[in-house]
């Protein structure tokens, strides 16, 4: 089954949790062992993202190690056209909709598109929207971050993404954000969309995940909590909160 179908089928009956790993921080072996524990805890997919400047070898080796360890999709969450591993199951083919930098709107995509199409790596079209504080993703991506009380702009970008044909909208507060995306932004966007909504950034505890789900998130992404604490009881509880929602 392709990754889009896998996600769509699951979303008919449940909310999803995805763990985000950075191959530069973990290396292949640790990424594989964290992935195994996360999937045992209930995670539905592994997203590989992280630093610019990742080498092709490292991303390929990390994808392969994860795929040997678990049987859930490995989805690339790229920062640029470089180091796209064709061994992954899918790639978020994404545009940072509130970037002021053409590179992140369409430039990097243009560089990688022909290769991805030819390779058979499954592209999953996604509109990425960064909300304050945005952290490194906001700075590097040249985002005009959505203000935390600006529900209208968040809705505008999200619906624009849907009308452009994107399959998912991802509301991002930035990796390591002190607070997740505010609930009224999540609910405003969700109520205006007919496509699934991914929410990430600053979600560290079960109550953050529950608040995002109650507001309308369909998929919860977490990265930092495992980077900082490993597969802790708090992480397991967070995934359980998502899967039992
Ligand atoms: C970042 O949304 C993800 O792209 C995850 O954020 O690292 O804060 O969990 P955290």
PDB file of C-alpha atoms and ligand atoms in Angstrom:
ATOM      1  CA  UNK A   1       0.000   0.000   0.000  1.00  0.00           C
ATOM      2  CA  UNK A   2       1.367   3.433  -0.797  1.00  0.00           C
ATOM      3  CA  UNK A   3       1.998   5.887   2.015  1.00  0.00           C
ATOM      4  CA  UNK A   4      -0.815   8.298   1.135  1.00  0.00           C
ATOM      5  CA  UNK A   5      -3.292   5.396   1.202  1.00  0.00           C
ATOM      6  CA  UNK A   6      -1.823   4.091   4.448  1.00  0.00           C
ATOM      7  CA  UNK A   7      -2.345   7.490   6.083  1.00  0.00           C
ATOM      8  CA  UNK A   8      -5.801   8.068   4.560  1.00  0.00           C
ATOM      9  CA  UNK A   9      -7.059   4.633   5.588  1.00  0.00           C
ATOM     10  CA  UNK A  10      -5.851   5.109   9.166  1.00  0.00           C
ATOM     11  CA  UNK A  11      -7.334   8.605   9.364  1.00  0.00           C
ATOM     12  CA  UNK A  12     -10.800   7.155   8.744  1.00  0.00           C
ATOM     13  CA  UNK A  13     -10.779   5.702  12.253  1.00  0.00           C
ATOM     14  CA  UNK A  14      -7.975   7.284  14.275  1.00  0.00           C
ATOM     15  CA  UNK A  15      -5.546  10.127  14.808  1.00  0.00           C
ATOM     16  CA  UNK A  16      -1.912   9.583  13.840  1.00  0.00           C
ATOM     17  CA  UNK A  17       1.398  10.209  15.528  1.00  0.00           C
ATOM     18  CA  UNK A  18       4.619  10.668  13.590  1.00  0.00           C
ATOM     19  CA  UNK A  19       8.068  10.965  15.080  1.00  0.00           C
ATOM     20  CA  UNK A  20      10.561  13.336  13.475  1.00  0.00           C
ATOM     21  CA  UNK A  21      14.230  12.345  13.502  1.00  0.00           C
ATOM     22  CA  UNK A  22      17.324  14.189  12.302  1.00  0.00           C
ATOM     23  CA  UNK A  23      19.921  11.757  10.857  1.00  0.00           C
ATOM     24  CA  UNK A  24      22.671  14.222  11.784  1.00  0.00           C
ATOM     25  CA  UNK A  25      21.787  13.925  15.472  1.00  0.00           C
ATOM     26  CA  UNK A  26      21.120  10.210  15.603  1.00  0.00           C
ATOM     27  CA  UNK A  27      23.097   8.429  12.893  1.00  0.00           C
ATOM     28  CA  UNK A  28      21.565   5.311  11.323  1.00  0.00           C
ATOM     29  CA  UNK A  29      21.755   2.885  14.258  1.00  0.00           C
ATOM     30  CA  UNK A  30      20.234   5.164  16.867  1.00  0.00           C
ATOM     31  CA  UNK A  31      17.557   6.312  14.402  1.00  0.00           C
ATOM     32  CA  UNK A  32      16.623   2.670  13.850  1.00  0.00           C
ATOM     33  CA  UNK A  33      16.487   1.845  17.537  1.00  0.00           C
ATOM     34  CA  UNK A  34      14.449   4.973  18.391  1.00  0.00           C
ATOM     35  CA  UNK A  35      12.096   4.187  15.502  1.00  0.00           C
ATOM     36  CA  UNK A  36      11.573   0.648  16.781  1.00  0.00           C
ATOM     37  CA  UNK A  37      10.696   1.898  20.270  1.00  0.00           C
ATOM     38  CA  UNK A  38       8.452   4.662  18.905  1.00  0.00           C
ATOM     39  CA  UNK A  39       6.539   2.220  16.709  1.00  0.00           C
ATOM     40  CA  UNK A  40       6.220  -0.172  19.654  1.00  0.00           C
ATOM     41  CA  UNK A  41       4.727   2.765  21.590  1.00  0.00           C
ATOM     42  CA  UNK A  42       2.219   3.363  18.750  1.00  0.00           C
ATOM     43  CA  UNK A  43       3.816   5.822  16.288  1.00  0.00           C
ATOM     44  CA  UNK A  44       2.409   5.465  12.788  1.00  0.00           C
ATOM     45  CA  UNK A  45       5.294   6.737  10.656  1.00  0.00           C
ATOM     46  CA  UNK A  46       8.851   8.031  10.818  1.00  0.00           C
ATOM     47  CA  UNK A  47       9.652  11.443   9.369  1.00  0.00           C
ATOM     48  CA  UNK A  48      13.273  12.220   8.524  1.00  0.00           C
ATOM     49  CA  UNK A  49      14.190  15.868   8.449  1.00  0.00           C
ATOM     50  CA  UNK A  50      16.705  18.104  10.016  1.00  0.00           C
ATOM     51  CA  UNK A  51      19.756  20.072   9.225  1.00  0.00           C
ATOM     52  CA  UNK A  52      20.743  21.521   5.910  1.00  0.00           C
ATOM     53  CA  UNK A  53      24.011  19.981   4.806  1.00  0.00           C
ATOM     54  CA  UNK A  54      23.017  16.372   5.399  1.00  0.00           C
ATOM     55  CA  UNK A  55      24.954  14.029   3.153  1.00  0.00           C
ATOM     56  CA  UNK A  56      23.238  11.659   0.757  1.00  0.00           C
ATOM     57  CA  UNK A  57      25.147   8.734   2.282  1.00  0.00           C
ATOM     58  CA  UNK A  58      23.938   9.511   5.788  1.00  0.00           C
ATOM     59  CA  UNK A  59      20.294   9.909   4.760  1.00  0.00           C
ATOM     60  CA  UNK A  60      20.389   6.732   2.635  1.00  0.00           C
ATOM     61  CA  UNK A  61      22.013   4.731   5.441  1.00  0.00           C
ATOM     62  CA  UNK A  62      19.523   6.094   7.990  1.00  0.00           C
ATOM     63  CA  UNK A  63      16.501   5.276   5.823  1.00  0.00           C
ATOM     64  CA  UNK A  64      17.801   1.756   5.221  1.00  0.00           C
ATOM     65  CA  UNK A  65      18.511   1.137   8.913  1.00  0.00           C
ATOM     66  CA  UNK A  66      15.031   2.355   9.898  1.00  0.00           C
ATOM     67  CA  UNK A  67      13.371   0.254   7.223  1.00  0.00           C
ATOM     68  CA  UNK A  68      15.178  -2.819   8.504  1.00  0.00           C
ATOM     69  CA  UNK A  69      13.897  -2.120  12.008  1.00  0.00           C
ATOM     70  CA  UNK A  70      10.236  -1.156  11.450  1.00  0.00           C
ATOM     71  CA  UNK A  71       7.415  -1.677   8.980  1.00  0.00           C
ATOM     72  CA  UNK A  72       5.833   1.765   8.992  1.00  0.00           C
ATOM     73  CA  UNK A  73       6.461   4.348   6.262  1.00  0.00           C
ATOM     74  CA  UNK A  74       9.620   6.442   6.304  1.00  0.00           C
ATOM     75  CA  UNK A  75       8.709   9.886   4.974  1.00  0.00           C
ATOM     76  CA  UNK A  76      11.284  12.512   4.037  1.00  0.00           C
ATOM     77  CA  UNK A  77      10.620  15.983   5.424  1.00  0.00           C
ATOM     78  CA  UNK A  78      13.232  17.890   3.435  1.00  0.00           C
ATOM     79  CA  UNK A  79      14.730  21.316   3.975  1.00  0.00           C
ATOM     80  CA  UNK A  80      16.185  21.459   0.471  1.00  0.00           C
ATOM     81  CA  UNK A  81      16.556  19.528  -2.770  1.00  0.00           C
ATOM     82  CA  UNK A  82      19.789  17.915  -1.595  1.00  0.00           C
ATOM     83  CA  UNK A  83      20.098  14.517   0.108  1.00  0.00           C
ATOM     84  CA  UNK A  84      16.749  13.185  -1.112  1.00  0.00           C
ATOM     85  CA  UNK A  85      16.936   9.457  -0.405  1.00  0.00           C
ATOM     86  CA  UNK A  86      15.199   7.335  -2.992  1.00  0.00           C
ATOM     87  CA  UNK A  87      15.090   4.488  -0.467  1.00  0.00           C
ATOM     88  CA  UNK A  88      12.388   6.257   1.573  1.00  0.00           C
ATOM     89  CA  UNK A  89       8.727   5.389   1.084  1.00  0.00           C
ATOM     90  CA  UNK A  90       7.566   8.937   0.436  1.00  0.00           C
ATOM     91  CA  UNK A  91       8.577  12.572   0.537  1.00  0.00           C
ATOM     92  CA  UNK A  92       6.515  15.522   1.671  1.00  0.00           C
ATOM     93  CA  UNK A  93       6.624  17.549  -1.523  1.00  0.00           C
ATOM     94  CA  UNK A  94       6.064  20.762   0.303  1.00  0.00           C
ATOM     95  CA  UNK A  95       5.980  24.486  -0.103  1.00  0.00           C
ATOM     96  CA  UNK A  96       6.473  26.892   2.799  1.00  0.00           C
ATOM     97  CA  UNK A  97       3.400  28.928   1.956  1.00  0.00           C
ATOM     98  CA  UNK A  98       4.234  31.898   4.171  1.00  0.00           C
ATOM     99  CA  UNK A  99       7.876  32.188   3.113  1.00  0.00           C
ATOM    100  CA  UNK A 100       9.173  35.388   1.569  1.00  0.00           C
ATOM    101  CA  UNK A 101      11.963  33.416  -0.089  1.00  0.00           C
ATOM    102  CA  UNK A 102      11.124  31.936  -3.510  1.00  0.00           C
ATOM    103  CA  UNK A 103      13.573  29.112  -2.772  1.00  0.00           C
ATOM    104  CA  UNK A 104      11.199  27.690  -0.160  1.00  0.00           C
ATOM    105  CA  UNK A 105       8.048  28.436  -2.128  1.00  0.00           C
ATOM    106  CA  UNK A 106       9.047  26.729  -5.362  1.00  0.00           C
ATOM    107  CA  UNK A 107      12.833  26.900  -5.940  1.00  0.00           C
ATOM    108  CA  UNK A 108      14.060  23.796  -4.106  1.00  0.00           C
ATOM    109  CA  UNK A 109      11.013  21.908  -5.389  1.00  0.00           C
ATOM    110  CA  UNK A 110      11.935  22.756  -8.979  1.00  0.00           C
ATOM    111  CA  UNK A 111      15.434  21.337  -8.457  1.00  0.00           C
ATOM    112  CA  UNK A 112      14.205  17.984  -7.130  1.00  0.00           C
ATOM    113  CA  UNK A 113      10.925  17.457  -9.009  1.00  0.00           C
ATOM    114  CA  UNK A 114      12.118  15.713 -12.172  1.00  0.00           C
ATOM    115  CA  UNK A 115      14.315  13.297 -10.237  1.00  0.00           C
ATOM    116  CA  UNK A 116      11.528  12.471  -7.787  1.00  0.00           C
ATOM    117  CA  UNK A 117       9.015  11.895 -10.563  1.00  0.00           C
ATOM    118  CA  UNK A 118      11.379   9.573 -12.442  1.00  0.00           C
ATOM    119  CA  UNK A 119      12.448   7.691  -9.314  1.00  0.00           C
ATOM    120  CA  UNK A 120       9.078   6.453  -8.158  1.00  0.00           C
ATOM    121  CA  UNK A 121       9.558   7.956  -4.667  1.00  0.00           C
ATOM    122  CA  UNK A 122       6.007   8.843  -3.631  1.00  0.00           C
ATOM    123  CA  UNK A 123       5.463  12.611  -3.404  1.00  0.00           C
ATOM    124  CA  UNK A 124       2.866  13.772  -0.883  1.00  0.00           C
ATOM    125  CA  UNK A 125       1.937  17.341  -1.636  1.00  0.00           C
ATOM    126  CA  UNK A 126       1.842  19.413   1.529  1.00  0.00           C
ATOM    127  CA  UNK A 127       1.387  23.086   2.397  1.00  0.00           C
ATOM    128  CA  UNK A 128       3.681  24.067   5.270  1.00  0.00           C
ATOM    129  CA  UNK A 129       2.746  27.106   7.341  1.00  0.00           C
ATOM    130  CA  UNK A 130       4.886  28.475  10.152  1.00  0.00           C
ATOM    131  CA  UNK A 131       3.294  30.107  13.175  1.00  0.00           C
ATOM    132  CA  UNK A 132       5.206  32.186  15.754  1.00  0.00           C
ATOM    133  CA  UNK A 133       7.733  31.657  17.216  1.00  0.00           C
ATOM    134  CA  UNK A 134       8.760  29.523  14.221  1.00  0.00           C
ATOM    135  CA  UNK A 135      12.222  28.839  15.648  1.00  0.00           C
ATOM    136  CA  UNK A 136      14.958  27.784  13.201  1.00  0.00           C
ATOM    137  CA  UNK A 137      12.473  26.669  10.523  1.00  0.00           C
ATOM    138  CA  UNK A 138      10.989  30.161  10.484  1.00  0.00           C
ATOM    139  CA  UNK A 139      14.401  31.844  10.225  1.00  0.00           C
ATOM    140  CA  UNK A 140      15.971  29.516   7.697  1.00  0.00           C
ATOM    141  CA  UNK A 141      12.780  29.353   5.623  1.00  0.00           C
ATOM    142  CA  UNK A 142      12.417  33.136   5.486  1.00  0.00           C
ATOM    143  CA  UNK A 143       8.893  32.826   6.854  1.00  0.00           C
ATOM    144  CA  UNK A 144       6.665  35.727   7.679  1.00  0.00           C
ATOM    145  CA  UNK A 145       5.481  33.789  10.712  1.00  0.00           C
ATOM    146  CA  UNK A 146       1.738  33.835  11.394  1.00  0.00           C
ATOM    147  CA  UNK A 147       1.123  35.880  14.558  1.00  0.00           C
ATOM    148  CA  UNK A 148      -0.251  33.761  17.365  1.00  0.00           C
ATOM    149  CA  UNK A 149      -3.577  35.630  17.292  1.00  0.00           C
ATOM    150  CA  UNK A 150      -3.890  35.848  13.503  1.00  0.00           C
ATOM    151  CA  UNK A 151      -6.371  33.075  12.776  1.00  0.00           C
ATOM    152  CA  UNK A 152      -7.478  34.768   9.556  1.00  0.00           C
ATOM    153  CA  UNK A 153      -4.053  34.602   7.864  1.00  0.00           C
ATOM    154  CA  UNK A 154      -3.592  30.989   8.975  1.00  0.00           C
ATOM    155  CA  UNK A 155      -6.926  30.117   7.383  1.00  0.00           C
ATOM    156  CA  UNK A 156      -6.058  32.079   4.242  1.00  0.00           C
ATOM    157  CA  UNK A 157      -2.768  30.244   3.669  1.00  0.00           C
ATOM    158  CA  UNK A 158      -4.300  26.862   4.532  1.00  0.00           C
ATOM    159  CA  UNK A 159      -7.258  27.148   2.202  1.00  0.00           C
ATOM    160  CA  UNK A 160      -4.972  28.508  -0.528  1.00  0.00           C
ATOM    161  CA  UNK A 161      -2.888  25.332  -0.102  1.00  0.00           C
ATOM    162  CA  UNK A 162      -5.966  23.152  -0.369  1.00  0.00           C
ATOM    163  CA  UNK A 163      -7.192  24.957  -3.487  1.00  0.00           C
ATOM    164  CA  UNK A 164      -3.742  24.591  -5.055  1.00  0.00           C
ATOM    165  CA  UNK A 165      -4.230  20.833  -4.714  1.00  0.00           C
ATOM    166  CA  UNK A 166      -2.162  20.063  -1.634  1.00  0.00           C
ATOM    167  CA  UNK A 167      -3.093  16.880   0.216  1.00  0.00           C
ATOM    168  CA  UNK A 168      -2.140  18.032   3.715  1.00  0.00           C
ATOM    169  CA  UNK A 169      -1.656  21.268   5.595  1.00  0.00           C
ATOM    170  CA  UNK A 170       1.057  21.321   8.271  1.00  0.00           C
ATOM    171  CA  UNK A 171       0.865  24.000  10.989  1.00  0.00           C
ATOM    172  CA  UNK A 172       4.331  24.356  12.505  1.00  0.00           C
ATOM    173  CA  UNK A 173       5.325  26.328  15.618  1.00  0.00           C
ATOM    174  CA  UNK A 174       8.979  25.388  15.042  1.00  0.00           C
ATOM    175  CA  UNK A 175      11.009  22.539  16.449  1.00  0.00           C
ATOM    176  CA  UNK A 176      11.653  23.126  20.144  1.00  0.00           C
ATOM    177  CA  UNK A 177       9.053  25.921  20.368  1.00  0.00           C
ATOM    178  CA  UNK A 178       8.194  26.788  23.978  1.00  0.00           C
ATOM    179  CA  UNK A 179       4.463  26.583  23.144  1.00  0.00           C
ATOM    180  CA  UNK A 180       2.664  24.602  20.453  1.00  0.00           C
ATOM    181  CA  UNK A 181       0.466  26.242  17.782  1.00  0.00           C
ATOM    182  CA  UNK A 182      -2.456  27.956  19.609  1.00  0.00           C
ATOM    183  CA  UNK A 183      -5.706  25.993  19.705  1.00  0.00           C
ATOM    184  CA  UNK A 184      -7.765  28.751  18.073  1.00  0.00           C
ATOM    185  CA  UNK A 185      -5.480  28.735  15.033  1.00  0.00           C
ATOM    186  CA  UNK A 186      -5.761  24.939  14.805  1.00  0.00           C
ATOM    187  CA  UNK A 187      -9.555  24.981  15.122  1.00  0.00           C
ATOM    188  CA  UNK A 188     -10.007  27.934  12.741  1.00  0.00           C
ATOM    189  CA  UNK A 189      -7.913  26.188  10.091  1.00  0.00           C
ATOM    190  CA  UNK A 190      -9.491  22.780  10.632  1.00  0.00           C
ATOM    191  CA  UNK A 191     -13.003  24.184  10.305  1.00  0.00           C
ATOM    192  CA  UNK A 192     -12.077  25.722   6.953  1.00  0.00           C
ATOM    193  CA  UNK A 193     -10.349  22.678   5.446  1.00  0.00           C
ATOM    194  CA  UNK A 194     -11.430  19.447   3.793  1.00  0.00           C
ATOM    195  CA  UNK A 195      -7.951  17.931   3.885  1.00  0.00           C
ATOM    196  CA  UNK A 196      -6.100  16.505   6.901  1.00  0.00           C
ATOM    197  CA  UNK A 197      -4.231  18.808   9.239  1.00  0.00           C
ATOM    198  CA  UNK A 198      -0.772  18.044  10.622  1.00  0.00           C
ATOM    199  CA  UNK A 199       0.365  19.952  13.715  1.00  0.00           C
ATOM    200  CA  UNK A 200       3.868  20.056  15.183  1.00  0.00           C
ATOM    201  CA  UNK A 201       6.365  22.121  17.109  1.00  0.00           C
ATOM    202  CA  UNK A 202       6.510  22.368  20.893  1.00  0.00           C
ATOM    203  CA  UNK A 203       4.355  19.287  21.565  1.00  0.00           C
ATOM    204  CA  UNK A 204       6.135  17.568  24.451  1.00  0.00           C
ATOM    205  CA  UNK A 205       3.454  16.170  26.714  1.00  0.00           C
ATOM    206  CA  UNK A 206       0.180  14.260  26.392  1.00  0.00           C
ATOM    207  CA  UNK A 207      -1.818  17.350  27.341  1.00  0.00           C
ATOM    208  CA  UNK A 208      -0.282  19.357  24.453  1.00  0.00           C
ATOM    209  CA  UNK A 209      -1.191  16.585  22.024  1.00  0.00           C
ATOM    210  CA  UNK A 210      -4.719  16.330  23.438  1.00  0.00           C
ATOM    211  CA  UNK A 211      -5.248  20.092  23.152  1.00  0.00           C
ATOM    212  CA  UNK A 212      -4.127  20.019  19.507  1.00  0.00           C
ATOM    213  CA  UNK A 213      -6.376  17.024  18.755  1.00  0.00           C
ATOM    214  CA  UNK A 214      -9.347  18.612  20.490  1.00  0.00           C
ATOM    215  CA  UNK A 215      -8.813  21.704  18.351  1.00  0.00           C
ATOM    216  CA  UNK A 216      -8.898  19.527  15.217  1.00  0.00           C
ATOM    217  CA  UNK A 217      -5.384  18.224  14.439  1.00  0.00           C
ATOM    218  CA  UNK A 218      -5.381  14.908  12.565  1.00  0.00           C
ATOM    219  CA  UNK A 219      -1.679  14.101  12.769  1.00  0.00           C
ATOM    220  CA  UNK A 220       0.663  15.051  15.610  1.00  0.00           C
ATOM    221  CA  UNK A 221       4.403  15.358  14.957  1.00  0.00           C
ATOM    222  CA  UNK A 222       6.972  15.318  17.739  1.00  0.00           C
ATOM    223  CA  UNK A 223      10.747  15.556  17.512  1.00  0.00           C
ATOM    224  CA  UNK A 224      12.427  17.362  20.395  1.00  0.00           C
ATOM    225  CA  UNK A 225      10.836  15.393  23.237  1.00  0.00           C
ATOM    226  CA  UNK A 226      12.609  12.217  22.137  1.00  0.00           C
ATOM    227  CA  UNK A 227      15.816  14.039  21.225  1.00  0.00           C
ATOM    228  CA  UNK A 228      15.974  15.419  24.770  1.00  0.00           C
ATOM    229  CA  UNK A 229      14.459  12.630  26.852  1.00  0.00           C
ATOM    230  CA  UNK A 230      14.668   9.477  24.716  1.00  0.00           C
ATOM    231  CA  UNK A 231      11.677   7.125  24.625  1.00  0.00           C
ATOM    232  CA  UNK A 232      10.524   8.210  28.081  1.00  0.00           C
ATOM    233  CA  UNK A 233       7.282   7.373  29.918  1.00  0.00           C
ATOM    234  CA  UNK A 234       6.078  10.903  29.000  1.00  0.00           C
ATOM    235  CA  UNK A 235       6.623  10.155  25.302  1.00  0.00           C
ATOM    236  CA  UNK A 236       4.820   6.822  25.553  1.00  0.00           C
ATOM    237  CA  UNK A 237       1.948   8.561  27.323  1.00  0.00           C
ATOM    238  CA  UNK A 238       1.835  11.233  24.601  1.00  0.00           C
ATOM    239  CA  UNK A 239       1.603   8.636  21.818  1.00  0.00           C
ATOM    240  CA  UNK A 240      -1.026   6.746  23.812  1.00  0.00           C
ATOM    241  CA  UNK A 241      -3.046   9.955  24.149  1.00  0.00           C
ATOM    242  CA  UNK A 242      -2.974  10.364  20.366  1.00  0.00           C
ATOM    243  CA  UNK A 243      -3.853   6.765  19.606  1.00  0.00           C
ATOM    244  CA  UNK A 244      -6.691   6.600  22.135  1.00  0.00           C
ATOM    245  CA  UNK A 245      -8.179   9.979  21.209  1.00  0.00           C
TER     246      UNK A 245
HETATM  247  C1  LIG B   1       9.322  20.229  13.769  1.00  0.00           C
HETATM  248  O1  LIG B   1       7.022  20.002  14.136  1.00  0.00           O
HETATM  249  C2  LIG B   1       8.238  19.359  14.266  1.00  0.00           C
HETATM  250  O2  LIG B   1       9.243  20.341  12.389  1.00  0.00           O
HETATM  251  C3  LIG B   1       8.512  18.841  15.636  1.00  0.00           C
HETATM  252  O3  LIG B   1       8.684  19.854  16.596  1.00  0.00           O
HETATM  253  O4  LIG B   1      10.778  19.197  17.748  1.00  0.00           O
HETATM  254  O5  LIG B   1       9.173  20.732  18.856  1.00  0.00           O
HETATM  255  O6  LIG B   1       8.626  18.328  18.578  1.00  0.00           O
HETATM  256  P1  LIG B   1       9.359  19.512  18.025  1.00  0.00           P
END
